[in-house]
Amino acid sequence: MAIAKAERLMNLALCLLGTRRPLSKRELRESIEAYLEANSDDSFNRMFERDKDDLRELGLVIETVENLDGEVGYLARRDSNRLPPITLDAEEAAALGLAAKVWQQARLAGAASGALQKLRAAGLPEDVDPYEAHGALEPRIPVHEASFEPLMLACRDRRPVVFDYRKATAARPEPRHVEPWALECWRGHWYLAGFDRDRGAERVFRLSRITGKVRSRGTRFTAPVPDVVTVRETVASWAGETADRSARIRLRTDAGYPLRAKATSVRELGDGWDELEIPYGHGLDAWLVEFGPDVVVLEPAELRADVVDRLRAVAKG
């Protein structure tokens, strides 16, 4: 069975690499004997999706293209699947080894291990072990959100998605239709940057606020993807990281540690409260609302009014 699958994968890869135009599932099924022998359409579809994912795991870049009739086709361009000559010194190999150790999820761990194997095949010296160098360092990036993997794949394949999203100021989630661009981790939280079709503009979404399943849509992107997606800079701006003003708040003792980490001064008030001075910029009101009754804004008055408005909106549902 292993030989049969390897032969099937090889035939699929040759078909995708040898075509000058996208091939539909129907055309691929008619071209590969193992697919013709499938008992049903469902059996073929499951087999094809598994094979396509396996080839991508092996490093083949497969594009998904939709024609004018709405039919989806697949191809693997030769110029996208050539690995240029690679020369790495010991320090560069060590950096790659550390990067491979970052991921905890089995899917990403396997991809990282496979990438290092490909680098060895491309000329990485045998006496350089990227896993052993600087072995005392064990970087980790936790991913707890179920939406991470489907969004990661959607970003890679350039597929629009639909998901339910609950804003900090909303009591209930709302559906969002998004063309995903990039995922990035910032201050322990994962964020997605993309084009929000309903709002016709770029938006950044925190993955922990996505509820339910992420559903893919078989359509093309309608907005151009920026050359550089500044997820971290956008989130930092919304969180007040680029603030040039200050705000004074009251915070319950032993609460709001992220706020305490940002504070430029902290003064004990007694009775279970402290007074903090924190940077004030765009988006600070939405962040403060997340701490609920543990935070009271003292000044400026405009920030206090914004927080009160958001709380009232949440209370109304």
PDB file of C-alpha atoms in Angstrom:
ATOM      1  CA  MET A   1       0.000   0.000   0.000  1.00  0.00           C
ATOM      2  CA  ALA A   2       2.912   2.358   0.744  1.00  0.00           C
ATOM      3  CA  ILE A   3       4.269   1.778  -2.775  1.00  0.00           C
ATOM      4  CA  ALA A   4       0.840   2.402  -4.293  1.00  0.00           C
ATOM      5  CA  LYS A   5       0.473   5.687  -2.413  1.00  0.00           C
ATOM      6  CA  ALA A   6       3.972   6.829  -3.351  1.00  0.00           C
ATOM      7  CA  GLU A   7       3.203   6.077  -6.998  1.00  0.00           C
ATOM      8  CA  ARG A   8      -0.092   7.966  -6.753  1.00  0.00           C
ATOM      9  CA  LEU A   9       1.623  10.994  -5.197  1.00  0.00           C
ATOM     10  CA  MET A  10       4.323  10.929  -7.866  1.00  0.00           C
ATOM     11  CA  ASN A  11       1.721  10.809 -10.648  1.00  0.00           C
ATOM     12  CA  LEU A  12      -0.220  13.693  -9.099  1.00  0.00           C
ATOM     13  CA  ALA A  13       2.957  15.763  -8.723  1.00  0.00           C
ATOM     14  CA  LEU A  14       3.941  15.099 -12.352  1.00  0.00           C
ATOM     15  CA  CYS A  15       0.480  16.131 -13.560  1.00  0.00           C
ATOM     16  CA  LEU A  16       0.557  19.372 -11.573  1.00  0.00           C
ATOM     17  CA  LEU A  17       4.123  20.204 -12.604  1.00  0.00           C
ATOM     18  CA  GLY A  18       3.615  19.290 -16.254  1.00  0.00           C
ATOM     19  CA  THR A  19       0.552  21.404 -16.976  1.00  0.00           C
ATOM     20  CA  ARG A  20       0.557  24.980 -18.262  1.00  0.00           C
ATOM     21  CA  ARG A  21      -2.967  25.637 -17.038  1.00  0.00           C
ATOM     22  CA  PRO A  22      -4.867  24.720 -13.864  1.00  0.00           C
ATOM     23  CA  LEU A  23      -6.349  21.212 -13.945  1.00  0.00           C
ATOM     24  CA  SER A  24      -9.714  20.542 -12.348  1.00  0.00           C
ATOM     25  CA  LYS A  25     -10.434  17.600 -10.072  1.00  0.00           C
ATOM     26  CA  ARG A  26     -12.295  15.934 -12.908  1.00  0.00           C
ATOM     27  CA  GLU A  27      -9.307  16.219 -15.248  1.00  0.00           C
ATOM     28  CA  LEU A  28      -6.913  14.943 -12.602  1.00  0.00           C
ATOM     29  CA  ARG A  29      -9.176  11.988 -11.879  1.00  0.00           C
ATOM     30  CA  GLU A  30      -9.251  11.074 -15.555  1.00  0.00           C
ATOM     31  CA  SER A  31      -5.445  11.335 -15.800  1.00  0.00           C
ATOM     32  CA  ILE A  32      -4.408   9.188 -12.823  1.00  0.00           C
ATOM     33  CA  GLU A  33      -5.284   5.493 -12.796  1.00  0.00           C
ATOM     34  CA  ALA A  34      -5.555   5.214  -9.013  1.00  0.00           C
ATOM     35  CA  TYR A  35      -8.207   7.941  -8.998  1.00  0.00           C
ATOM     36  CA  LEU A  36     -10.182   6.228 -11.753  1.00  0.00           C
ATOM     37  CA  GLU A  37     -10.355   3.111  -9.578  1.00  0.00           C
ATOM     38  CA  ALA A  38     -11.958   5.020  -6.668  1.00  0.00           C
ATOM     39  CA  ASN A  39     -15.324   3.494  -5.718  1.00  0.00           C
ATOM     40  CA  SER A  40     -17.199   6.792  -5.521  1.00  0.00           C
ATOM     41  CA  ASP A  41     -16.846  10.551  -5.863  1.00  0.00           C
ATOM     42  CA  ASP A  42     -16.595  10.896  -2.096  1.00  0.00           C
ATOM     43  CA  SER A  43     -13.815   8.336  -1.950  1.00  0.00           C
ATOM     44  CA  PHE A  44     -11.933  10.142  -4.719  1.00  0.00           C
ATOM     45  CA  ASN A  45     -12.387  13.538  -3.078  1.00  0.00           C
ATOM     46  CA  ARG A  46     -11.014  12.286   0.243  1.00  0.00           C
ATOM     47  CA  MET A  47      -8.074  10.617  -1.487  1.00  0.00           C
ATOM     48  CA  PHE A  48      -7.284  13.693  -3.565  1.00  0.00           C
ATOM     49  CA  GLU A  49      -7.423  16.086  -0.603  1.00  0.00           C
ATOM     50  CA  ARG A  50      -5.113  13.825   1.424  1.00  0.00           C
ATOM     51  CA  ASP A  51      -2.673  13.535  -1.479  1.00  0.00           C
ATOM     52  CA  LYS A  52      -2.699  17.282  -2.067  1.00  0.00           C
ATOM     53  CA  ASP A  53      -1.958  17.944   1.620  1.00  0.00           C
ATOM     54  CA  ASP A  54       0.817  15.320   1.594  1.00  0.00           C
ATOM     55  CA  LEU A  55       2.492  16.916  -1.422  1.00  0.00           C
ATOM     56  CA  ARG A  56       2.332  20.314   0.246  1.00  0.00           C
ATOM     57  CA  GLU A  57       3.857  18.833   3.391  1.00  0.00           C
ATOM     58  CA  LEU A  58       6.681  17.529   1.200  1.00  0.00           C
ATOM     59  CA  GLY A  59       7.286  21.054  -0.041  1.00  0.00           C
ATOM     60  CA  LEU A  60       5.433  21.184  -3.364  1.00  0.00           C
ATOM     61  CA  VAL A  61       3.840  24.599  -3.902  1.00  0.00           C
ATOM     62  CA  ILE A  62       0.362  23.905  -5.290  1.00  0.00           C
ATOM     63  CA  GLU A  63      -1.728  26.859  -6.442  1.00  0.00           C
ATOM     64  CA  THR A  64      -5.531  26.899  -6.337  1.00  0.00           C
ATOM     65  CA  VAL A  65      -7.019  28.905  -9.197  1.00  0.00           C
ATOM     66  CA  GLU A  66     -10.642  29.617 -10.077  1.00  0.00           C
ATOM     67  CA  ASN A  67     -11.544  30.138 -13.748  1.00  0.00           C
ATOM     68  CA  LEU A  68     -14.205  32.421 -15.177  1.00  0.00           C
ATOM     69  CA  ASP A  69     -16.837  29.679 -14.874  1.00  0.00           C
ATOM     70  CA  GLY A  70     -16.200  29.315 -11.152  1.00  0.00           C
ATOM     71  CA  GLU A  71     -14.446  25.938 -11.514  1.00  0.00           C
ATOM     72  CA  VAL A  72     -11.447  25.398  -9.240  1.00  0.00           C
ATOM     73  CA  GLY A  73      -8.210  24.094 -10.750  1.00  0.00           C
ATOM     74  CA  TYR A  74      -4.751  23.181  -9.471  1.00  0.00           C
ATOM     75  CA  LEU A  75      -1.198  23.494 -10.759  1.00  0.00           C
ATOM     76  CA  ALA A  76       2.373  23.573  -9.489  1.00  0.00           C
ATOM     77  CA  ARG A  77       4.509  26.112 -11.320  1.00  0.00           C
ATOM     78  CA  ARG A  78       8.063  24.950 -11.948  1.00  0.00           C
ATOM     79  CA  ASP A  79       9.603  28.310 -11.038  1.00  0.00           C
ATOM     80  CA  SER A  80       7.869  28.144  -7.635  1.00  0.00           C
ATOM     81  CA  ASN A  81       9.168  24.653  -6.925  1.00  0.00           C
ATOM     82  CA  ARG A  82      12.880  25.073  -7.541  1.00  0.00           C
ATOM     83  CA  LEU A  83      15.207  25.264  -4.544  1.00  0.00           C
ATOM     84  CA  PRO A  84      18.195  27.553  -5.225  1.00  0.00           C
ATOM     85  CA  PRO A  85      21.687  26.582  -4.046  1.00  0.00           C
ATOM     86  CA  ILE A  86      21.909  26.925  -0.261  1.00  0.00           C
ATOM     87  CA  THR A  87      25.037  27.576   1.778  1.00  0.00           C
ATOM     88  CA  LEU A  88      24.742  27.810   5.555  1.00  0.00           C
ATOM     89  CA  ASP A  89      27.394  28.370   8.163  1.00  0.00           C
ATOM     90  CA  ALA A  90      27.175  26.916  11.686  1.00  0.00           C
ATOM     91  CA  GLU A  91      25.450  29.983  13.184  1.00  0.00           C
ATOM     92  CA  GLU A  92      22.815  30.118  10.434  1.00  0.00           C
ATOM     93  CA  ALA A  93      22.116  26.411  10.847  1.00  0.00           C
ATOM     94  CA  ALA A  94      21.771  26.921  14.611  1.00  0.00           C
ATOM     95  CA  ALA A  95      19.232  29.691  14.014  1.00  0.00           C
ATOM     96  CA  LEU A  96      17.182  27.371  11.811  1.00  0.00           C
ATOM     97  CA  GLY A  97      17.367  24.675  14.477  1.00  0.00           C
ATOM     98  CA  LEU A  98      16.002  27.068  17.088  1.00  0.00           C
ATOM     99  CA  ALA A  99      13.194  28.112  14.755  1.00  0.00           C
ATOM    100  CA  ALA A 100      12.283  24.457  14.214  1.00  0.00           C
ATOM    101  CA  LYS A 101      12.010  23.947  17.981  1.00  0.00           C
ATOM    102  CA  VAL A 102       9.518  26.777  18.405  1.00  0.00           C
ATOM    103  CA  TRP A 103       6.396  24.951  17.280  1.00  0.00           C
ATOM    104  CA  GLN A 104       4.512  22.652  19.610  1.00  0.00           C
ATOM    105  CA  GLN A 105       1.771  21.536  17.214  1.00  0.00           C
ATOM    106  CA  ALA A 106       2.409  18.214  15.472  1.00  0.00           C
ATOM    107  CA  ARG A 107       1.570  19.580  12.041  1.00  0.00           C
ATOM    108  CA  LEU A 108       4.048  22.439  12.240  1.00  0.00           C
ATOM    109  CA  ALA A 109       6.671  20.335  13.994  1.00  0.00           C
ATOM    110  CA  GLY A 110       6.579  17.864  11.128  1.00  0.00           C
ATOM    111  CA  ALA A 111       6.888  20.632   8.559  1.00  0.00           C
ATOM    112  CA  ALA A 112       9.874  22.136  10.373  1.00  0.00           C
ATOM    113  CA  SER A 113      11.607  18.752  10.596  1.00  0.00           C
ATOM    114  CA  GLY A 114      10.951  18.103   6.923  1.00  0.00           C
ATOM    115  CA  ALA A 115      12.376  21.501   5.980  1.00  0.00           C
ATOM    116  CA  LEU A 116      15.632  20.734   7.799  1.00  0.00           C
ATOM    117  CA  GLN A 117      15.861  17.404   6.002  1.00  0.00           C
ATOM    118  CA  LYS A 118      15.480  19.197   2.664  1.00  0.00           C
ATOM    119  CA  LEU A 119      18.267  21.609   3.659  1.00  0.00           C
ATOM    120  CA  ARG A 120      20.562  18.655   4.358  1.00  0.00           C
ATOM    121  CA  ALA A 121      19.722  17.244   0.932  1.00  0.00           C
ATOM    122  CA  ALA A 122      20.515  20.658  -0.570  1.00  0.00           C
ATOM    123  CA  GLY A 123      23.992  20.790   0.959  1.00  0.00           C
ATOM    124  CA  LEU A 124      23.797  21.508   4.698  1.00  0.00           C
ATOM    125  CA  PRO A 125      27.070  20.074   6.093  1.00  0.00           C
ATOM    126  CA  GLU A 126      26.658  16.745   7.863  1.00  0.00           C
ATOM    127  CA  ASP A 127      28.848  17.877  10.770  1.00  0.00           C
ATOM    128  CA  VAL A 128      26.436  20.745  11.551  1.00  0.00           C
ATOM    129  CA  ASP A 129      23.506  19.746  13.748  1.00  0.00           C
ATOM    130  CA  PRO A 130      20.982  22.628  13.882  1.00  0.00           C
ATOM    131  CA  TYR A 131      19.147  20.896  16.732  1.00  0.00           C
ATOM    132  CA  GLU A 132      22.142  20.537  19.030  1.00  0.00           C
ATOM    133  CA  ALA A 133      23.706  23.975  18.727  1.00  0.00           C
ATOM    134  CA  HIS A 134      22.711  26.284  21.569  1.00  0.00           C
ATOM    135  CA  GLY A 135      20.730  23.352  23.021  1.00  0.00           C
ATOM    136  CA  ALA A 136      20.110  25.230  26.283  1.00  0.00           C
ATOM    137  CA  LEU A 137      17.699  27.544  24.466  1.00  0.00           C
ATOM    138  CA  GLU A 138      14.165  26.170  24.164  1.00  0.00           C
ATOM    139  CA  PRO A 139      11.926  28.805  22.534  1.00  0.00           C
ATOM    140  CA  ARG A 140       8.202  28.116  22.506  1.00  0.00           C
ATOM    141  CA  ILE A 141       5.245  29.848  20.875  1.00  0.00           C
ATOM    142  CA  PRO A 142       2.009  28.403  22.305  1.00  0.00           C
ATOM    143  CA  VAL A 143      -1.024  28.109  20.060  1.00  0.00           C
ATOM    144  CA  HIS A 144      -4.214  27.252  21.934  1.00  0.00           C
ATOM    145  CA  GLU A 145      -6.808  28.576  19.482  1.00  0.00           C
ATOM    146  CA  ALA A 146      -8.539  26.011  17.281  1.00  0.00           C
ATOM    147  CA  SER A 147      -8.780  28.626  14.519  1.00  0.00           C
ATOM    148  CA  PHE A 148      -4.980  28.854  14.111  1.00  0.00           C
ATOM    149  CA  GLU A 149      -4.454  25.906  11.779  1.00  0.00           C
ATOM    150  CA  PRO A 150      -7.333  26.580   9.331  1.00  0.00           C
ATOM    151  CA  LEU A 151      -6.334  30.258   9.184  1.00  0.00           C
ATOM    152  CA  MET A 152      -2.688  29.346   8.635  1.00  0.00           C
ATOM    153  CA  LEU A 153      -3.678  27.116   5.710  1.00  0.00           C
ATOM    154  CA  ALA A 154      -6.032  29.777   4.331  1.00  0.00           C
ATOM    155  CA  CYS A 155      -3.220  32.371   4.415  1.00  0.00           C
ATOM    156  CA  ARG A 156      -0.926  29.954   2.625  1.00  0.00           C
ATOM    157  CA  ASP A 157      -3.468  28.971  -0.034  1.00  0.00           C
ATOM    158  CA  ARG A 158      -4.951  32.474  -0.435  1.00  0.00           C
ATOM    159  CA  ARG A 159      -8.475  31.292   0.367  1.00  0.00           C
ATOM    160  CA  PRO A 160     -11.155  33.628   1.796  1.00  0.00           C
ATOM    161  CA  VAL A 161     -12.715  32.515   5.085  1.00  0.00           C
ATOM    162  CA  VAL A 162     -15.819  33.126   7.179  1.00  0.00           C
ATOM    163  CA  PHE A 163     -15.870  33.045  10.979  1.00  0.00           C
ATOM    164  CA  ASP A 164     -17.853  34.440  13.906  1.00  0.00           C
ATOM    165  CA  TYR A 165     -15.994  37.167  15.794  1.00  0.00           C
ATOM    166  CA  ARG A 166     -16.790  38.766  19.130  1.00  0.00           C
ATOM    167  CA  LYS A 167     -15.422  42.277  19.602  1.00  0.00           C
ATOM    168  CA  ALA A 168     -14.378  43.444  23.052  1.00  0.00           C
ATOM    169  CA  THR A 169     -17.372  45.777  23.159  1.00  0.00           C
ATOM    170  CA  ALA A 170     -19.965  43.308  21.855  1.00  0.00           C
ATOM    171  CA  ALA A 171     -22.019  40.804  23.807  1.00  0.00           C
ATOM    172  CA  ARG A 172     -22.493  38.489  20.823  1.00  0.00           C
ATOM    173  CA  PRO A 173     -20.245  37.409  17.942  1.00  0.00           C
ATOM    174  CA  GLU A 174     -20.862  38.574  14.394  1.00  0.00           C
ATOM    175  CA  PRO A 175     -19.953  36.828  11.108  1.00  0.00           C
ATOM    176  CA  ARG A 176     -16.900  38.182   9.300  1.00  0.00           C
ATOM    177  CA  HIS A 177     -15.941  37.544   5.670  1.00  0.00           C
ATOM    178  CA  VAL A 178     -12.175  37.924   5.456  1.00  0.00           C
ATOM    179  CA  GLU A 179      -9.388  37.514   2.904  1.00  0.00           C
ATOM    180  CA  PRO A 180      -6.563  36.365   5.223  1.00  0.00           C
ATOM    181  CA  TRP A 181      -3.053  37.756   4.717  1.00  0.00           C
ATOM    182  CA  ALA A 182      -0.846  36.845   7.668  1.00  0.00           C
ATOM    183  CA  LEU A 183      -0.762  35.528  11.232  1.00  0.00           C
ATOM    184  CA  GLU A 184       1.521  36.935  13.900  1.00  0.00           C
ATOM    185  CA  CYS A 185       2.064  36.483  17.613  1.00  0.00           C
ATOM    186  CA  TRP A 186       2.284  39.661  19.732  1.00  0.00           C
ATOM    187  CA  ARG A 187       2.571  39.759  23.523  1.00  0.00           C
ATOM    188  CA  GLY A 188       1.398  36.163  23.861  1.00  0.00           C
ATOM    189  CA  HIS A 189      -1.664  36.505  21.604  1.00  0.00           C
ATOM    190  CA  TRP A 190      -2.147  35.486  17.965  1.00  0.00           C
ATOM    191  CA  TYR A 191      -3.618  37.960  15.469  1.00  0.00           C
ATOM    192  CA  LEU A 192      -4.838  37.662  11.894  1.00  0.00           C
ATOM    193  CA  ALA A 193      -4.474  40.510   9.411  1.00  0.00           C
ATOM    194  CA  GLY A 194      -6.624  40.552   6.310  1.00  0.00           C
ATOM    195  CA  PHE A 195      -9.174  42.337   4.161  1.00  0.00           C
ATOM    196  CA  ASP A 196     -12.641  42.514   5.717  1.00  0.00           C
ATOM    197  CA  ARG A 197     -15.044  42.275   2.789  1.00  0.00           C
ATOM    198  CA  ASP A 198     -18.048  43.582   4.736  1.00  0.00           C
ATOM    199  CA  ARG A 199     -16.194  46.731   5.813  1.00  0.00           C
ATOM    200  CA  GLY A 200     -14.101  47.089   2.673  1.00  0.00           C
ATOM    201  CA  ALA A 201     -10.878  47.704   4.592  1.00  0.00           C
ATOM    202  CA  GLU A 202      -7.922  46.058   6.292  1.00  0.00           C
ATOM    203  CA  ARG A 203      -8.658  44.648   9.741  1.00  0.00           C
ATOM    204  CA  VAL A 204      -6.766  42.760  12.447  1.00  0.00           C
ATOM    205  CA  PHE A 205      -8.519  40.027  14.445  1.00  0.00           C
ATOM    206  CA  ARG A 206      -7.456  38.445  17.718  1.00  0.00           C
ATOM    207  CA  LEU A 207      -7.781  34.682  17.397  1.00  0.00           C
ATOM    208  CA  SER A 208      -9.009  34.215  20.970  1.00  0.00           C
ATOM    209  CA  ARG A 209     -12.161  36.161  19.998  1.00  0.00           C
ATOM    210  CA  ILE A 210     -13.032  33.869  17.083  1.00  0.00           C
ATOM    211  CA  THR A 211     -15.879  31.540  18.030  1.00  0.00           C
ATOM    212  CA  GLY A 212     -16.946  28.364  16.270  1.00  0.00           C
ATOM    213  CA  LYS A 213     -15.348  26.946  13.139  1.00  0.00           C
ATOM    214  CA  VAL A 214     -13.448  28.788  10.425  1.00  0.00           C
ATOM    215  CA  ARG A 215     -15.120  28.023   7.082  1.00  0.00           C
ATOM    216  CA  SER A 216     -13.303  28.335   3.758  1.00  0.00           C
ATOM    217  CA  ARG A 217     -14.816  29.878   0.658  1.00  0.00           C
ATOM    218  CA  GLY A 218     -13.887  28.744  -2.851  1.00  0.00           C
ATOM    219  CA  THR A 219     -13.523  32.239  -4.267  1.00  0.00           C
ATOM    220  CA  ARG A 220     -10.602  34.465  -5.152  1.00  0.00           C
ATOM    221  CA  PHE A 221      -9.244  37.468  -3.292  1.00  0.00           C
ATOM    222  CA  THR A 222     -10.838  40.735  -4.319  1.00  0.00           C
ATOM    223  CA  ALA A 223      -8.230  43.029  -2.736  1.00  0.00           C
ATOM    224  CA  PRO A 224      -4.462  43.093  -3.394  1.00  0.00           C
ATOM    225  CA  VAL A 225      -2.248  41.554  -0.717  1.00  0.00           C
ATOM    226  CA  PRO A 226       0.306  44.080   0.610  1.00  0.00           C
ATOM    227  CA  ASP A 227       3.993  43.300   0.097  1.00  0.00           C
ATOM    228  CA  VAL A 228       4.509  43.785   3.845  1.00  0.00           C
ATOM    229  CA  VAL A 229       1.686  43.048   6.297  1.00  0.00           C
ATOM    230  CA  THR A 230       2.347  45.036   9.488  1.00  0.00           C
ATOM    231  CA  VAL A 231       0.290  42.987  11.936  1.00  0.00           C
ATOM    232  CA  ARG A 232       2.375  43.812  14.986  1.00  0.00           C
ATOM    233  CA  GLU A 233       2.579  47.523  14.235  1.00  0.00           C
ATOM    234  CA  THR A 234      -1.176  47.740  13.702  1.00  0.00           C
ATOM    235  CA  VAL A 235      -1.984  45.918  16.937  1.00  0.00           C
ATOM    236  CA  ALA A 236       0.591  47.975  18.832  1.00  0.00           C
ATOM    237  CA  SER A 237      -1.029  51.155  17.571  1.00  0.00           C
ATOM    238  CA  TRP A 238      -4.484  49.987  18.637  1.00  0.00           C
ATOM    239  CA  ALA A 239      -3.129  49.014  22.059  1.00  0.00           C
ATOM    240  CA  GLY A 240      -1.637  52.439  22.643  1.00  0.00           C
ATOM    241  CA  GLU A 241       1.989  51.363  22.202  1.00  0.00           C
ATOM    242  CA  THR A 242       2.640  54.433  20.061  1.00  0.00           C
ATOM    243  CA  ALA A 243       0.921  56.757  22.538  1.00  0.00           C
ATOM    244  CA  ASP A 244       2.261  60.232  23.201  1.00  0.00           C
ATOM    245  CA  ARG A 245      -0.115  60.998  26.103  1.00  0.00           C
ATOM    246  CA  SER A 246      -0.838  59.532  29.528  1.00  0.00           C
ATOM    247  CA  ALA A 247      -3.959  58.384  31.342  1.00  0.00           C
ATOM    248  CA  ARG A 248      -4.653  57.863  35.042  1.00  0.00           C
ATOM    249  CA  ILE A 249      -6.667  54.858  36.136  1.00  0.00           C
ATOM    250  CA  ARG A 250      -7.641  53.093  39.354  1.00  0.00           C
ATOM    251  CA  LEU A 251      -6.911  49.375  39.349  1.00  0.00           C
ATOM    252  CA  ARG A 252      -7.803  46.732  41.915  1.00  0.00           C
ATOM    253  CA  THR A 253      -4.865  45.326  43.833  1.00  0.00           C
ATOM    254  CA  ASP A 254      -3.601  41.997  42.415  1.00  0.00           C
ATOM    255  CA  ALA A 255      -5.468  42.550  39.133  1.00  0.00           C
ATOM    256  CA  GLY A 256      -4.636  43.771  35.644  1.00  0.00           C
ATOM    257  CA  TYR A 257      -1.018  42.656  35.399  1.00  0.00           C
ATOM    258  CA  PRO A 258      -0.719  43.633  31.686  1.00  0.00           C
ATOM    259  CA  LEU A 259      -1.704  47.176  32.682  1.00  0.00           C
ATOM    260  CA  ARG A 260       0.832  47.185  35.498  1.00  0.00           C
ATOM    261  CA  ALA A 261       3.536  46.113  33.070  1.00  0.00           C
ATOM    262  CA  LYS A 262       2.794  49.173  30.918  1.00  0.00           C
ATOM    263  CA  ALA A 263       2.455  51.630  33.796  1.00  0.00           C
ATOM    264  CA  THR A 264       4.944  54.465  34.120  1.00  0.00           C
ATOM    265  CA  SER A 265       3.993  54.942  37.789  1.00  0.00           C
ATOM    266  CA  VAL A 266       2.001  53.012  40.409  1.00  0.00           C
ATOM    267  CA  ARG A 267       0.704  54.442  43.707  1.00  0.00           C
ATOM    268  CA  GLU A 268      -1.104  52.500  46.428  1.00  0.00           C
ATOM    269  CA  LEU A 269      -4.449  54.029  47.387  1.00  0.00           C
ATOM    270  CA  GLY A 270      -5.510  51.505  50.022  1.00  0.00           C
ATOM    271  CA  ASP A 271      -8.838  49.685  50.328  1.00  0.00           C
ATOM    272  CA  GLY A 272      -7.750  47.277  47.580  1.00  0.00           C
ATOM    273  CA  TRP A 273      -7.023  49.895  44.903  1.00  0.00           C
ATOM    274  CA  ASP A 274      -3.928  51.322  43.177  1.00  0.00           C
ATOM    275  CA  GLU A 275      -3.527  54.348  40.944  1.00  0.00           C
ATOM    276  CA  LEU A 276      -1.593  53.863  37.690  1.00  0.00           C
ATOM    277  CA  GLU A 277      -0.353  56.191  34.996  1.00  0.00           C
ATOM    278  CA  ILE A 278      -0.254  54.424  31.623  1.00  0.00           C
ATOM    279  CA  PRO A 279       0.418  55.425  27.984  1.00  0.00           C
ATOM    280  CA  TYR A 280      -2.723  56.598  26.215  1.00  0.00           C
ATOM    281  CA  GLY A 281      -3.235  56.040  22.516  1.00  0.00           C
ATOM    282  CA  HIS A 282      -5.716  54.739  19.977  1.00  0.00           C
ATOM    283  CA  GLY A 283      -7.519  51.626  21.182  1.00  0.00           C
ATOM    284  CA  LEU A 284      -6.811  52.008  24.885  1.00  0.00           C
ATOM    285  CA  ASP A 285     -10.524  52.321  25.670  1.00  0.00           C
ATOM    286  CA  ALA A 286     -11.243  48.909  24.089  1.00  0.00           C
ATOM    287  CA  TRP A 287      -8.392  47.348  26.042  1.00  0.00           C
ATOM    288  CA  LEU A 288      -9.536  48.808  29.365  1.00  0.00           C
ATOM    289  CA  VAL A 289     -13.046  47.479  28.849  1.00  0.00           C
ATOM    290  CA  GLU A 290     -11.648  43.936  28.894  1.00  0.00           C
ATOM    291  CA  PHE A 291     -10.756  44.358  32.597  1.00  0.00           C
ATOM    292  CA  GLY A 292     -14.383  45.122  33.523  1.00  0.00           C
ATOM    293  CA  PRO A 293     -15.007  46.306  37.089  1.00  0.00           C
ATOM    294  CA  ASP A 294     -11.311  46.062  38.016  1.00  0.00           C
ATOM    295  CA  VAL A 295     -10.560  49.354  36.227  1.00  0.00           C
ATOM    296  CA  VAL A 296     -11.880  52.887  36.720  1.00  0.00           C
ATOM    297  CA  VAL A 297     -10.658  55.668  34.432  1.00  0.00           C
ATOM    298  CA  LEU A 298      -9.820  58.899  36.252  1.00  0.00           C
ATOM    299  CA  GLU A 299      -8.573  61.028  33.377  1.00  0.00           C
ATOM    300  CA  PRO A 300      -8.606  62.239  30.692  1.00  0.00           C
ATOM    301  CA  ALA A 301     -12.341  62.793  30.487  1.00  0.00           C
ATOM    302  CA  GLU A 302     -12.533  61.731  26.824  1.00  0.00           C
ATOM    303  CA  LEU A 303     -11.061  58.310  27.632  1.00  0.00           C
ATOM    304  CA  ARG A 304     -13.455  57.862  30.539  1.00  0.00           C
ATOM    305  CA  ALA A 305     -16.403  58.725  28.270  1.00  0.00           C
ATOM    306  CA  ASP A 306     -15.231  56.258  25.595  1.00  0.00           C
ATOM    307  CA  VAL A 307     -14.933  53.449  28.153  1.00  0.00           C
ATOM    308  CA  VAL A 308     -18.388  54.208  29.580  1.00  0.00           C
ATOM    309  CA  ASP A 309     -19.904  54.181  26.079  1.00  0.00           C
ATOM    310  CA  ARG A 310     -18.357  50.806  25.321  1.00  0.00           C
ATOM    311  CA  LEU A 311     -19.571  49.339  28.613  1.00  0.00           C
ATOM    312  CA  ARG A 312     -23.088  50.598  27.939  1.00  0.00           C
ATOM    313  CA  ALA A 313     -22.995  49.008  24.484  1.00  0.00           C
ATOM    314  CA  VAL A 314     -22.017  45.678  26.023  1.00  0.00           C
ATOM    315  CA  ALA A 315     -24.767  45.964  28.650  1.00  0.00           C
ATOM    316  CA  LYS A 316     -27.377  46.573  25.938  1.00  0.00           C
ATOM    317  CA  GLY A 317     -26.214  43.510  24.053  1.00  0.00           C
TER     318      GLY A 317
END
